[in-house]
Coordinates of N, CA and C in Angstrom, one line a residue:
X20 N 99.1 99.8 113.6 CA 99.1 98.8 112.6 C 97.8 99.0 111.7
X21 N 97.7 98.8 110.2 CA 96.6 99.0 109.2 C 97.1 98.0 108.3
X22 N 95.5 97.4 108.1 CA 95.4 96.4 106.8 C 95.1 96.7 106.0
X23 N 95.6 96.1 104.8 CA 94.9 96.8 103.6 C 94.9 96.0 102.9
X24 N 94.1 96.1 101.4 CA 93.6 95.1 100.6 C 92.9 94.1 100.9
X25 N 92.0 94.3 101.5 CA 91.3 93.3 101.8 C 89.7 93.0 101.0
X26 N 89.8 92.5 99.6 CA 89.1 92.3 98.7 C 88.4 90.7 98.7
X27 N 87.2 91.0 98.4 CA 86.4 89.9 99.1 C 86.2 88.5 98.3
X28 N 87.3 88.0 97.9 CA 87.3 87.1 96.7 C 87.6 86.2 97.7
X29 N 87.2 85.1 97.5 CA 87.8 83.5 98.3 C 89.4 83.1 97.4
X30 N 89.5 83.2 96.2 CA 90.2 82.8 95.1 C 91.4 83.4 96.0
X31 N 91.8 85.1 95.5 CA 92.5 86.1 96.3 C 93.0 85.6 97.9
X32 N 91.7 85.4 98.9 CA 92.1 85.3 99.8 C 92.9 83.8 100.1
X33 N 92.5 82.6 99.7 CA 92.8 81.3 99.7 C 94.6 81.6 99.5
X34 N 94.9 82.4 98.1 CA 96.4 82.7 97.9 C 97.6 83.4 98.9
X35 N 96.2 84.3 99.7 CA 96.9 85.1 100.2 C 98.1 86.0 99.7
X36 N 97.0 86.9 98.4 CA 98.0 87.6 97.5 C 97.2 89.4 98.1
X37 N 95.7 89.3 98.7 CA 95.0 90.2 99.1 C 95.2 91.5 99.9
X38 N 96.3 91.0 100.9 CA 96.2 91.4 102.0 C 97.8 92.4 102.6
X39 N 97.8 93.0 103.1 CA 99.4 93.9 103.5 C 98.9 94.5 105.1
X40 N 100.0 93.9 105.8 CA 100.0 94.9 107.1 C 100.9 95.5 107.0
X41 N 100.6 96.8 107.9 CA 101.5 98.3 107.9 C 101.7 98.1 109.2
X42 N 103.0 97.8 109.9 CA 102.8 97.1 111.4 C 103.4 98.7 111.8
X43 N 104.6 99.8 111.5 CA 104.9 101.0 111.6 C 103.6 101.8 111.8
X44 N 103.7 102.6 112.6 CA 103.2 103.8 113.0 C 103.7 105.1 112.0
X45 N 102.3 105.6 111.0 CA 102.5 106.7 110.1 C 102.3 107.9 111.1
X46 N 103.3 108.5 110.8 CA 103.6 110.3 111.4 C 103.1 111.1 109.9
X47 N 102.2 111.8 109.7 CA 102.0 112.4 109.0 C 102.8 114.5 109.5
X48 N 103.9 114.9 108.8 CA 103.7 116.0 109.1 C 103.8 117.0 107.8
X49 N 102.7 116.9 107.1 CA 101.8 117.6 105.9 C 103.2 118.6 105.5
X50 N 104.3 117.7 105.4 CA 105.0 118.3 104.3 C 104.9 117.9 102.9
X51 N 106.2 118.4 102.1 CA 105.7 117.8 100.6 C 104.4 119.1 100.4
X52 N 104.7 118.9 98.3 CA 103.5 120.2 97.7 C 103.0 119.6 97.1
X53 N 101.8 119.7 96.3 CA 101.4 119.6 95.5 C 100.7 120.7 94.5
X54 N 100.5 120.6 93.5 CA 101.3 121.6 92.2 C 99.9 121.4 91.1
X55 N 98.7 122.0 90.9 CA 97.8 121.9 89.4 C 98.3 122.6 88.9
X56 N 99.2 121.9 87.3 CA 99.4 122.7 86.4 C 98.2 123.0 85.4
X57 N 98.4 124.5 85.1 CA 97.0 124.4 83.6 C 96.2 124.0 84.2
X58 N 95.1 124.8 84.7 CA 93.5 124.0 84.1 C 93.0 124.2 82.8
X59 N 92.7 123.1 82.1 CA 92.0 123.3 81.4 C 90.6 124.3 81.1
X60 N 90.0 124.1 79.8 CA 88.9 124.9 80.1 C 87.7 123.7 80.4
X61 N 86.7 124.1 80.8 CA 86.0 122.8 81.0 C 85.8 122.1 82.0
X62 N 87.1 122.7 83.0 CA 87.5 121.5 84.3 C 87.4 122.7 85.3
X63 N 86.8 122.1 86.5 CA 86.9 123.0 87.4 C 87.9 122.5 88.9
X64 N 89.1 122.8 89.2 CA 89.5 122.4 90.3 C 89.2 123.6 91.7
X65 N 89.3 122.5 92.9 CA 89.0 123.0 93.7 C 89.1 122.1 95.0
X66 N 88.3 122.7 96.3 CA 88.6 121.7 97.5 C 87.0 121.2 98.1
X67 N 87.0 121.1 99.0 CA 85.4 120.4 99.6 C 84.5 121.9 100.1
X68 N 85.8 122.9 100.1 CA 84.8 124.3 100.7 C 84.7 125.0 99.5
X69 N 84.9 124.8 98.2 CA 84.9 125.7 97.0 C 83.2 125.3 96.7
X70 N 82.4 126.6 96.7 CA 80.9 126.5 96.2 C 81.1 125.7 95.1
X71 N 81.7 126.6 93.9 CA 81.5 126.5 93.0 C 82.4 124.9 92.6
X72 N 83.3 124.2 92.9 CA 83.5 123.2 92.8 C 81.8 121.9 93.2
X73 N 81.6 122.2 94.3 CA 80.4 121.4 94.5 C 79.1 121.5 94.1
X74 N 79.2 122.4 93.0 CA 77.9 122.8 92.6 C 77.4 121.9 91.0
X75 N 78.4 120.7 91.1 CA 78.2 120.0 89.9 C 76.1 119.6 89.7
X76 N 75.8 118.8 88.5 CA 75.3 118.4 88.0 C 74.7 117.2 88.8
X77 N 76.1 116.2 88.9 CA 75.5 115.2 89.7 C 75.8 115.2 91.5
X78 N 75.9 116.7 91.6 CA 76.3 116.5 93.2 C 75.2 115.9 94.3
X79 N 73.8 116.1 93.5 CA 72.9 115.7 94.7 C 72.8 114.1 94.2
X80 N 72.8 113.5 93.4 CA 72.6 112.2 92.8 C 74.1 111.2 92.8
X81 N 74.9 111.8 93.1 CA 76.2 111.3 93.1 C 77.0 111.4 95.0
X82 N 77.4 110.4 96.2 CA 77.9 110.4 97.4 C 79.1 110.2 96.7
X83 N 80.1 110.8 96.2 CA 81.3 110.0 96.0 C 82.1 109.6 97.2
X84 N 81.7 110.5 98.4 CA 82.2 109.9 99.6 C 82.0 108.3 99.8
X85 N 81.1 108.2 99.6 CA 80.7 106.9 100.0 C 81.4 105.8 98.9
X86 N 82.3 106.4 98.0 CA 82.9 104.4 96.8 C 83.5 104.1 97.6
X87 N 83.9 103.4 97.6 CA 84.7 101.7 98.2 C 85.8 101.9 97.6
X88 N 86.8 101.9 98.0 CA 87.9 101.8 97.3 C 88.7 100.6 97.9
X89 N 89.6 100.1 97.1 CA 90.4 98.7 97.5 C 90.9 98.0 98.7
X90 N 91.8 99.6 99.0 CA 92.6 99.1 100.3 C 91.5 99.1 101.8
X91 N 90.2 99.2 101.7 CA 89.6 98.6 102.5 C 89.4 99.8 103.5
X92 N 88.7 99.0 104.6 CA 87.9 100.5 105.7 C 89.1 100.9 106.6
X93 N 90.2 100.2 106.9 CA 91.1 100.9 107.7 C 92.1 101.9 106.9
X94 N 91.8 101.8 105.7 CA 92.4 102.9 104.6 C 91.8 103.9 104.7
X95 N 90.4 103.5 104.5 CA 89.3 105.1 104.4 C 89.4 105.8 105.7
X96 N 89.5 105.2 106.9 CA 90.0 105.9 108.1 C 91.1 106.6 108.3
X97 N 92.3 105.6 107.7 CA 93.7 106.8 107.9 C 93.5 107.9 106.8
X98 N 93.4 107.7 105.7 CA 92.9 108.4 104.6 C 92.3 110.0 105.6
X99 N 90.9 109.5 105.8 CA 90.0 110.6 106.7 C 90.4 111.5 107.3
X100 N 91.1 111.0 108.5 CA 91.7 111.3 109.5 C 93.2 112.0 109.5
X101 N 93.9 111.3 108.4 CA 95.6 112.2 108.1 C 95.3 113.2 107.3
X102 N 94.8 113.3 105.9 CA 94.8 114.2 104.9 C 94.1 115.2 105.5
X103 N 94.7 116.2 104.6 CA 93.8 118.1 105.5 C 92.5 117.9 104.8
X104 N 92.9 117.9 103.3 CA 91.4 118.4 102.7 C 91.0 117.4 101.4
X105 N 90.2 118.0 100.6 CA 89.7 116.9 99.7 C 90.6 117.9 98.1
X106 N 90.8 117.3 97.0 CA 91.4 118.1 96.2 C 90.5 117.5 95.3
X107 N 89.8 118.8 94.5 CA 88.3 118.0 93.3 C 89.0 118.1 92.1
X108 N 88.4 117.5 91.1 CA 88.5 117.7 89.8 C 87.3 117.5 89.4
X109 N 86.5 118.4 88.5 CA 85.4 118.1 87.8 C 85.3 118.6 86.6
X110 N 84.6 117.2 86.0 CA 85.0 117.9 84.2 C 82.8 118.5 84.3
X111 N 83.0 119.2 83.9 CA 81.3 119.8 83.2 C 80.7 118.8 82.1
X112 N 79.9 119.0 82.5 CA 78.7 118.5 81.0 C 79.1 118.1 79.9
X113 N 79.3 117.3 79.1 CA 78.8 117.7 78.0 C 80.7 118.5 77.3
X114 N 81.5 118.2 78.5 CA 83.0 119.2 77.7 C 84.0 117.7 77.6
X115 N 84.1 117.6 76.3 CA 85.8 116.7 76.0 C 86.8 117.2 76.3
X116 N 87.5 117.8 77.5 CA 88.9 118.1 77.3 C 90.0 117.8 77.2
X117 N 90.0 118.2 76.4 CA 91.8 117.9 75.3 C 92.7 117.7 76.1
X118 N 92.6 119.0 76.7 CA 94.8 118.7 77.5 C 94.6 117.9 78.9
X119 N 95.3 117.4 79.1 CA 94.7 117.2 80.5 C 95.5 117.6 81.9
X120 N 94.7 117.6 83.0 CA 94.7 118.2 84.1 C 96.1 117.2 84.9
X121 N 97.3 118.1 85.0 CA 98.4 117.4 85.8 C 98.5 118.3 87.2
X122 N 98.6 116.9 88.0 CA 98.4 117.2 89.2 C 100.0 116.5 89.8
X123 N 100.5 117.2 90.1 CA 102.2 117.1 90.9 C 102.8 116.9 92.1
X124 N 103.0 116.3 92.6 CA 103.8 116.1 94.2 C 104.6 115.9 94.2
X125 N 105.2 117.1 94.9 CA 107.2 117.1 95.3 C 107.2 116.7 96.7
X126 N 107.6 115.9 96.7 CA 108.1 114.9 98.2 C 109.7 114.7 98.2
X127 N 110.4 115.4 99.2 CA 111.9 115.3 99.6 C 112.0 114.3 100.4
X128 N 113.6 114.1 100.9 CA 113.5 112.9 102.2 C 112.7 113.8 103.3
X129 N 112.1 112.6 103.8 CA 111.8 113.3 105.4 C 110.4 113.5 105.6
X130 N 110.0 114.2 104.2 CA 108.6 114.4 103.9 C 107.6 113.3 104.3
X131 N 106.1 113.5 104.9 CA 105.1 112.7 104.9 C 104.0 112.7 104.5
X132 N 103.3 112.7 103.9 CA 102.0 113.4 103.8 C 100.5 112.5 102.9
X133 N 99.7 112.7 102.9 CA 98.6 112.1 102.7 C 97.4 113.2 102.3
X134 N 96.8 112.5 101.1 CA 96.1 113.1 100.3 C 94.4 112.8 99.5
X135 N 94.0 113.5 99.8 CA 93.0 112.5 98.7 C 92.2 113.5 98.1
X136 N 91.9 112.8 96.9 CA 91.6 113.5 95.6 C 90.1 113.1 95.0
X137 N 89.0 113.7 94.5 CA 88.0 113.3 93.4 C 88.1 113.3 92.5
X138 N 87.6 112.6 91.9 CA 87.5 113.1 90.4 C 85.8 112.6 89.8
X139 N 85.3 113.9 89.1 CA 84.0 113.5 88.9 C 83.7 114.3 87.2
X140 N 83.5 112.9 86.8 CA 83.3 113.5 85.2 C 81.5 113.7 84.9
X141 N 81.1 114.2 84.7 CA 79.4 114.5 84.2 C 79.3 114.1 83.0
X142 N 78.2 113.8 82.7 CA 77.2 113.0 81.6 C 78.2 113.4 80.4
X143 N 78.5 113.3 79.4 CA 78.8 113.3 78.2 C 80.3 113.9 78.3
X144 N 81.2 114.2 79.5 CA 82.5 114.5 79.2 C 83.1 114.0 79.3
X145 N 84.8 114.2 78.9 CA 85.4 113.6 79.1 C 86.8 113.9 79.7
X146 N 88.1 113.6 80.4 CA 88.8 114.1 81.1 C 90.1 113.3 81.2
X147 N 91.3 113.8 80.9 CA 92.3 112.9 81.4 C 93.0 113.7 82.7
X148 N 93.6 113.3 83.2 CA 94.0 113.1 84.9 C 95.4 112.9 85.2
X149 N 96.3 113.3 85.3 CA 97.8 112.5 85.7 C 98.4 113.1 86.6
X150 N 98.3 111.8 87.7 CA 99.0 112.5 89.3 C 100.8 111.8 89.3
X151 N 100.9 112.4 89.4 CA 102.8 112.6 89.2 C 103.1 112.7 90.9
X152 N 103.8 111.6 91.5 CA 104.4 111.8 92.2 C 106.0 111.5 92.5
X153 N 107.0 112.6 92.9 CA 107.8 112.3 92.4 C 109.0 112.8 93.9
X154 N 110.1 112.5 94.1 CA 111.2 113.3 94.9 C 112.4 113.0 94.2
X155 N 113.2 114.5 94.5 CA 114.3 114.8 93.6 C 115.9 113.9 94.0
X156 N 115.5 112.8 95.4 CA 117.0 112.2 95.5 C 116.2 110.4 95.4
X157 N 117.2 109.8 94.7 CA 116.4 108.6 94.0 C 116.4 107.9 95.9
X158 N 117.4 108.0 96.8 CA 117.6 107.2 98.0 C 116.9 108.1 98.9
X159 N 115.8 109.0 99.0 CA 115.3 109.7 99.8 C 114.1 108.8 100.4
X160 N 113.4 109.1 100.9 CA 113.0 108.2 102.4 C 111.8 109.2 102.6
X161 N 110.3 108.9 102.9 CA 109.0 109.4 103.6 C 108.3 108.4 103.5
X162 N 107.2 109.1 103.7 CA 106.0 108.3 103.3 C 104.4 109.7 102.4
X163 N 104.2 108.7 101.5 CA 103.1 109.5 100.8 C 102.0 108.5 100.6
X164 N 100.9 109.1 100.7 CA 99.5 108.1 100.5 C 98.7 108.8 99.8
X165 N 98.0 108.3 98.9 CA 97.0 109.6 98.1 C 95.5 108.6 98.0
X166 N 94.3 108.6 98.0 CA 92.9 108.2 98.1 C 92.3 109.1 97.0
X167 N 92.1 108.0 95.8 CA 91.5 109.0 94.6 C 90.2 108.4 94.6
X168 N 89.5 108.9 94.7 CA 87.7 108.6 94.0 C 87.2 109.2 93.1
X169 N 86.1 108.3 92.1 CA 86.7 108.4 90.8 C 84.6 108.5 90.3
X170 N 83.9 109.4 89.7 CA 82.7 108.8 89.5 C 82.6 109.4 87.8
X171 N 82.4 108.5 87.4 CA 82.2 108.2 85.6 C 80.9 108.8 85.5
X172 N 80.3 109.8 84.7 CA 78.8 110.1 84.7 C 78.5 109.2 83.4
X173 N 76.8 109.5 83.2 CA 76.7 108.8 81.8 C 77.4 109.3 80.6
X174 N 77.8 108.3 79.3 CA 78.2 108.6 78.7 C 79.6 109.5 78.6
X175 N 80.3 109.3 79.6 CA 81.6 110.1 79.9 C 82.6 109.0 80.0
X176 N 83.6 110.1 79.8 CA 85.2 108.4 80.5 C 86.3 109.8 81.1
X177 N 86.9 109.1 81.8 CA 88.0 109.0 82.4 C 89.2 108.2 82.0
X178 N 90.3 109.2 82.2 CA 91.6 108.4 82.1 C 92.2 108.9 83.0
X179 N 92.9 107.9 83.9 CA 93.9 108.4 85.1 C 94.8 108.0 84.6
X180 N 96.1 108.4 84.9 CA 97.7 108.2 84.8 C 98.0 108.3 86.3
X181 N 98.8 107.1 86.7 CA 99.4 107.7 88.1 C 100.9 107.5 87.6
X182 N 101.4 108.0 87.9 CA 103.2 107.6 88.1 C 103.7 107.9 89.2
X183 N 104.6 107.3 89.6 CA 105.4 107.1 91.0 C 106.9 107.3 90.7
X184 N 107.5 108.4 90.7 CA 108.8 108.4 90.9 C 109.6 108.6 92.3
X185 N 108.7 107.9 93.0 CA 109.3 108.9 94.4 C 110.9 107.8 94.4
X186 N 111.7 108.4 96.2 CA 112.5 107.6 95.8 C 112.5 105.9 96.3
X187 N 113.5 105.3 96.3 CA 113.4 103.8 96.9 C 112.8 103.7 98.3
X188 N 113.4 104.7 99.4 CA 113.0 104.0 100.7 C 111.8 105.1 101.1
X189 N 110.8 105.3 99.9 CA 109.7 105.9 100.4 C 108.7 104.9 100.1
X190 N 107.5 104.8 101.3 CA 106.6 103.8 102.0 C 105.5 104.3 101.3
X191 N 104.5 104.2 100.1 CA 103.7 104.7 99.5 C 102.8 104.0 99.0
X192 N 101.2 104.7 99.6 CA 100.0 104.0 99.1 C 99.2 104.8 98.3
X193 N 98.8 103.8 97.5 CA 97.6 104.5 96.4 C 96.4 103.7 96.4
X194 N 95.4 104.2 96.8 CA 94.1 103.5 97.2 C 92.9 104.6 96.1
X195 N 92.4 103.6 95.7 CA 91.3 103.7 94.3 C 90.1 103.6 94.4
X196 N 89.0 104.0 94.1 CA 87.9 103.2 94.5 C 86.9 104.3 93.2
X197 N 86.3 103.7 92.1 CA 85.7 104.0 90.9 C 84.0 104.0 91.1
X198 N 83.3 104.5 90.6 CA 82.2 104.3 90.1 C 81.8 104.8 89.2
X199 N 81.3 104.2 87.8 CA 81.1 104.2 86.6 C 79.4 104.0 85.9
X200 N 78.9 105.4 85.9 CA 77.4 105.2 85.1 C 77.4 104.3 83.6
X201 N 76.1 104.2 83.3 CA 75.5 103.2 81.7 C 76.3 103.8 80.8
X202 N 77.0 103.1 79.9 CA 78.0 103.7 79.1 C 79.2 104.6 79.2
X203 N 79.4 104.6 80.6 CA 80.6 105.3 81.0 C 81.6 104.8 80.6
X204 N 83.2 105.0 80.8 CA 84.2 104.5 80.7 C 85.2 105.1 81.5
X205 N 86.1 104.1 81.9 CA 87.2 104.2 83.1 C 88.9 103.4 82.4
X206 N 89.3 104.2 82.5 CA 90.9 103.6 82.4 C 91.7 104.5 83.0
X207 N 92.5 103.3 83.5 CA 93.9 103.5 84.7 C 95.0 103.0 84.1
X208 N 95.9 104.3 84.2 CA 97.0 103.7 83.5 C 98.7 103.8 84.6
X209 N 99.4 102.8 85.3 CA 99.9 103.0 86.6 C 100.8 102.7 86.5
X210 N 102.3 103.6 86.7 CA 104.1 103.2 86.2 C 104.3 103.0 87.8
X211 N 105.2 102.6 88.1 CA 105.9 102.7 89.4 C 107.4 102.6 89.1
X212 N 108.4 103.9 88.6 CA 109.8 103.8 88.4 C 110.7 104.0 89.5

């Protein structure tokens, strides 16, 4: 069993609009792909063991391990604990990139899997983002979770896209958790079809 959404508003909680139990037991068996089309120039993808992914600007002045994201501490645990690896995105200094970085998940029936992602923009760039998740039978059945962390440098922005095409009887979380430097900017933009 895992709780989730547990955001610290009295307002929220009083409604009891906050809150979701997952009373099912998640079987993760790391099926399902995921797909970077095009990198841009500018952007560097990579994982938690790539040097040169962690060799950003703000990596000693920035924990992005440590944001908070929504769905709360028993998220950051399954999160931890199911996903293999971390999947980065970093835009460089000082670079506006134009096209932006599409990131893709093919999830069939059956499939399970769990994921989590960074995204870390540096001082004066900027970056669009679109995680596409999607399976090819509308009545197909898993479960997918993805944990994106998100750190805005100064003067930089972000735009995320999520879309969700998976099918109807798939069980799927998206858990967020931002941090945004002095004059940064952040926008989320989230379909669920």
């Amino acid at each position: 069993m895992m709780h989730l959404n547990r955001l610290k508003s009295l307002t929220w909680n009083s409604l009891k609009l906050n809150e979701a139990v997952i009373e099912k037991d998640i079987v993760i068996n790391g099926s399902g792909r995921a797909v970077v089309e095009k990198i841009p120039a500018g952007v560097i993808i990579g994982n938690e063991s790539c040097k040169e992914c962690g060799g950003c600007d703000l990596k000693d002045s920035v924990d992005i391990k440590s944001i908070c994201c929504g769905m709360g501490e028993e998220a950051e645990a399954f999160f931890a604990e199911a996903s293999r690896d971390v999947l980065m995105v970093h835009a460089r200094r000082g670079r506006k990139v134009e096209e932006p970085v599409n990131i893709r998940y093919f999830m069939e029936n059956g499939d399970s899997n769990a994921d989590r992602v960074e995204i870390l923009a540096e001082e004066g760039s900027a970056i669009t983002v679109i995680m596409d998740y999607s399976s090819s039978k509308k009545e197909a059945k898993g479960f997918f979770g993805v944990q994106t962390k998100i750190h805005v440098g100064k003067h930089a922005s972000v735009h995320l896209v999520k879309i969700n095409l998976l099918g109807t009887q798939y069980l799927s979380l998206d858990d967020i958790g931002v941090t945004v430097d002095d004059e940064g900017s952040f926008n989320l933009t989230q379909m669920c079809l």
